[in-house]
Amino acid sequence: MARKPWSFKEDRRLMELAKSSTSLEDAAKQLGRSPDAIKRMALRLGLSLKSKAAAKKG
């Protein structure tokens, strides 16, 4: 499957979601991308997003 390039607007939205402690899965839904794609871009941008599974553990 071909990857869709990220727009500046999507980068900004991901930054906002990370700041508001949105889960990885919720960010993926809101941006219409896979959790893996969100994780990769968050790493590239120096952001941290927690998955719902990790959040439930503590």
PDB file of N, CA and C in Angstrom, residues 22-51:
ATOM      1  N   THR A  22      -4.036  12.897  23.824  1.00  0.00           N
ATOM      2  CA  THR A  22      -4.895  12.005  23.043  1.00  0.00           C
ATOM      3  C   THR A  22      -4.164  10.681  22.857  1.00  0.00           C
ATOM      4  N   SER A  23      -4.885   9.574  22.918  1.00  0.00           N
ATOM      5  CA  SER A  23      -4.252   8.269  22.744  1.00  0.00           C
ATOM      6  C   SER A  23      -3.834   8.072  21.284  1.00  0.00           C
ATOM      7  N   LEU A  24      -2.912   7.159  21.097  1.00  0.00           N
ATOM      8  CA  LEU A  24      -2.420   6.820  19.768  1.00  0.00           C
ATOM      9  C   LEU A  24      -3.575   6.398  18.860  1.00  0.00           C
ATOM     10  N   GLU A  25      -4.445   5.554  19.371  1.00  0.00           N
ATOM     11  CA  GLU A  25      -5.571   5.058  18.580  1.00  0.00           C
ATOM     12  C   GLU A  25      -6.556   6.164  18.213  1.00  0.00           C
ATOM     13  N   ASP A  26      -6.826   7.049  19.152  1.00  0.00           N
ATOM     14  CA  ASP A  26      -7.753   8.161  18.874  1.00  0.00           C
ATOM     15  C   ASP A  26      -7.161   9.127  17.857  1.00  0.00           C
ATOM     16  N   ALA A  27      -5.858   9.381  17.964  1.00  0.00           N
ATOM     17  CA  ALA A  27      -5.190  10.250  17.002  1.00  0.00           C
ATOM     18  C   ALA A  27      -5.257   9.626  15.608  1.00  0.00           C
ATOM     19  N   ALA A  28      -5.072   8.313  15.529  1.00  0.00           N
ATOM     20  CA  ALA A  28      -5.129   7.607  14.243  1.00  0.00           C
ATOM     21  C   ALA A  28      -6.512   7.765  13.617  1.00  0.00           C
ATOM     22  N   LYS A  29      -7.552   7.609  14.426  1.00  0.00           N
ATOM     23  CA  LYS A  29      -8.927   7.763  13.922  1.00  0.00           C
ATOM     24  C   LYS A  29      -9.169   9.186  13.422  1.00  0.00           C
ATOM     25  N   GLN A  30      -8.742  10.164  14.219  1.00  0.00           N
ATOM     26  CA  GLN A  30      -8.995  11.564  13.866  1.00  0.00           C
ATOM     27  C   GLN A  30      -8.252  11.992  12.605  1.00  0.00           C
ATOM     28  N   LEU A  31      -7.061  11.428  12.397  1.00  0.00           N
ATOM     29  CA  LEU A  31      -6.268  11.805  11.231  1.00  0.00           C
ATOM     30  C   LEU A  31      -6.469  10.858  10.050  1.00  0.00           C
ATOM     31  N   GLY A  32      -7.219   9.785  10.261  1.00  0.00           N
ATOM     32  CA  GLY A  32      -7.478   8.844   9.171  1.00  0.00           C
ATOM     33  C   GLY A  32      -6.235   8.080   8.737  1.00  0.00           C
ATOM     34  N   ARG A  33      -5.389   7.746   9.708  1.00  0.00           N
ATOM     35  CA  ARG A  33      -4.155   7.016   9.429  1.00  0.00           C
ATOM     36  C   ARG A  33      -4.023   5.847  10.399  1.00  0.00           C
ATOM     37  N   SER A  34      -3.123   4.934  10.094  1.00  0.00           N
ATOM     38  CA  SER A  34      -2.925   3.772  10.961  1.00  0.00           C
ATOM     39  C   SER A  34      -2.159   4.193  12.218  1.00  0.00           C
ATOM     40  N   PRO A  35      -2.350   3.439  13.308  1.00  0.00           N
ATOM     41  CA  PRO A  35      -1.574   3.732  14.522  1.00  0.00           C
ATOM     42  C   PRO A  35      -0.065   3.698  14.265  1.00  0.00           C
ATOM     43  N   ASP A  36       0.393   2.783  13.398  1.00  0.00           N
ATOM     44  CA  ASP A  36       1.820   2.721  13.077  1.00  0.00           C
ATOM     45  C   ASP A  36       2.295   4.004  12.400  1.00  0.00           C
ATOM     46  N   ALA A  37       1.481   4.532  11.486  1.00  0.00           N
ATOM     47  CA  ALA A  37       1.839   5.777  10.797  1.00  0.00           C
ATOM     48  C   ALA A  37       1.916   6.935  11.799  1.00  0.00           C
ATOM     49  N   ILE A  38       0.990   6.964  12.733  1.00  0.00           N
ATOM     50  CA  ILE A  38       0.970   8.006  13.766  1.00  0.00           C
ATOM     51  C   ILE A  38       2.226   7.893  14.626  1.00  0.00           C
ATOM     52  N   LYS A  39       2.554   6.661  15.011  1.00  0.00           N
ATOM     53  CA  LYS A  39       3.725   6.414  15.841  1.00  0.00           C
ATOM     54  C   LYS A  39       5.012   6.874  15.137  1.00  0.00           C
ATOM     55  N   ARG A  40       5.127   6.543  13.855  1.00  0.00           N
ATOM     56  CA  ARG A  40       6.317   6.940  13.088  1.00  0.00           C
ATOM     57  C   ARG A  40       6.440   8.460  13.000  1.00  0.00           C
ATOM     58  N   MET A  41       5.342   9.122  12.688  1.00  0.00           N
ATOM     59  CA  MET A  41       5.393  10.578  12.553  1.00  0.00           C
ATOM     60  C   MET A  41       5.622  11.243  13.906  1.00  0.00           C
ATOM     61  N   ALA A  42       5.028  10.718  14.961  1.00  0.00           N
ATOM     62  CA  ALA A  42       5.241  11.269  16.300  1.00  0.00           C
ATOM     63  C   ALA A  42       6.721  11.179  16.659  1.00  0.00           C
ATOM     64  N   LEU A  43       7.353  10.062  16.353  1.00  0.00           N
ATOM     65  CA  LEU A  43       8.784   9.914  16.606  1.00  0.00           C
ATOM     66  C   LEU A  43       9.583  10.946  15.818  1.00  0.00           C
ATOM     67  N   ARG A  44       9.240  11.100  14.556  1.00  0.00           N
ATOM     68  CA  ARG A  44       9.933  12.047  13.688  1.00  0.00           C
ATOM     69  C   ARG A  44       9.805  13.482  14.220  1.00  0.00           C
ATOM     70  N   LEU A  45       8.637  13.799  14.771  1.00  0.00           N
ATOM     71  CA  LEU A  45       8.385  15.149  15.282  1.00  0.00           C
ATOM     72  C   LEU A  45       8.812  15.316  16.740  1.00  0.00           C
ATOM     73  N   GLY A  46       9.285  14.236  17.356  1.00  0.00           N
ATOM     74  CA  GLY A  46       9.710  14.302  18.752  1.00  0.00           C
ATOM     75  C   GLY A  46       8.558  14.364  19.727  1.00  0.00           C
ATOM     76  N   LEU A  47       7.432  13.749  19.344  1.00  0.00           N
ATOM     77  CA  LEU A  47       6.236  13.758  20.185  1.00  0.00           C
ATOM     78  C   LEU A  47       6.078  12.422  20.895  1.00  0.00           C
ATOM     79  N   SER A  48       5.277  12.418  21.935  1.00  0.00           N
ATOM     80  CA  SER A  48       5.004  11.190  22.663  1.00  0.00           C
ATOM     81  C   SER A  48       3.494  10.981  22.756  1.00  0.00           C
ATOM     82  N   LEU A  49       3.048   9.834  22.259  1.00  0.00           N
ATOM     83  CA  LEU A  49       1.632   9.471  22.350  1.00  0.00           C
ATOM     84  C   LEU A  49       1.536   8.107  23.018  1.00  0.00           C
ATOM     85  N   LYS A  50       0.659   7.975  23.971  1.00  0.00           N
ATOM     86  CA  LYS A  50       0.465   6.702  24.658  1.00  0.00           C
ATOM     87  C   LYS A  50      -0.683   5.937  23.999  1.00  0.00           C
ATOM     88  N   SER A  51      -0.517   4.621  23.912  1.00  0.00           N
ATOM     89  CA  SER A  51      -1.618   3.815  23.390  1.00  0.00           C
ATOM     90  C   SER A  51      -2.617   3.586  24.514  1.00  0.00           C
TER      91      SER A  51
END
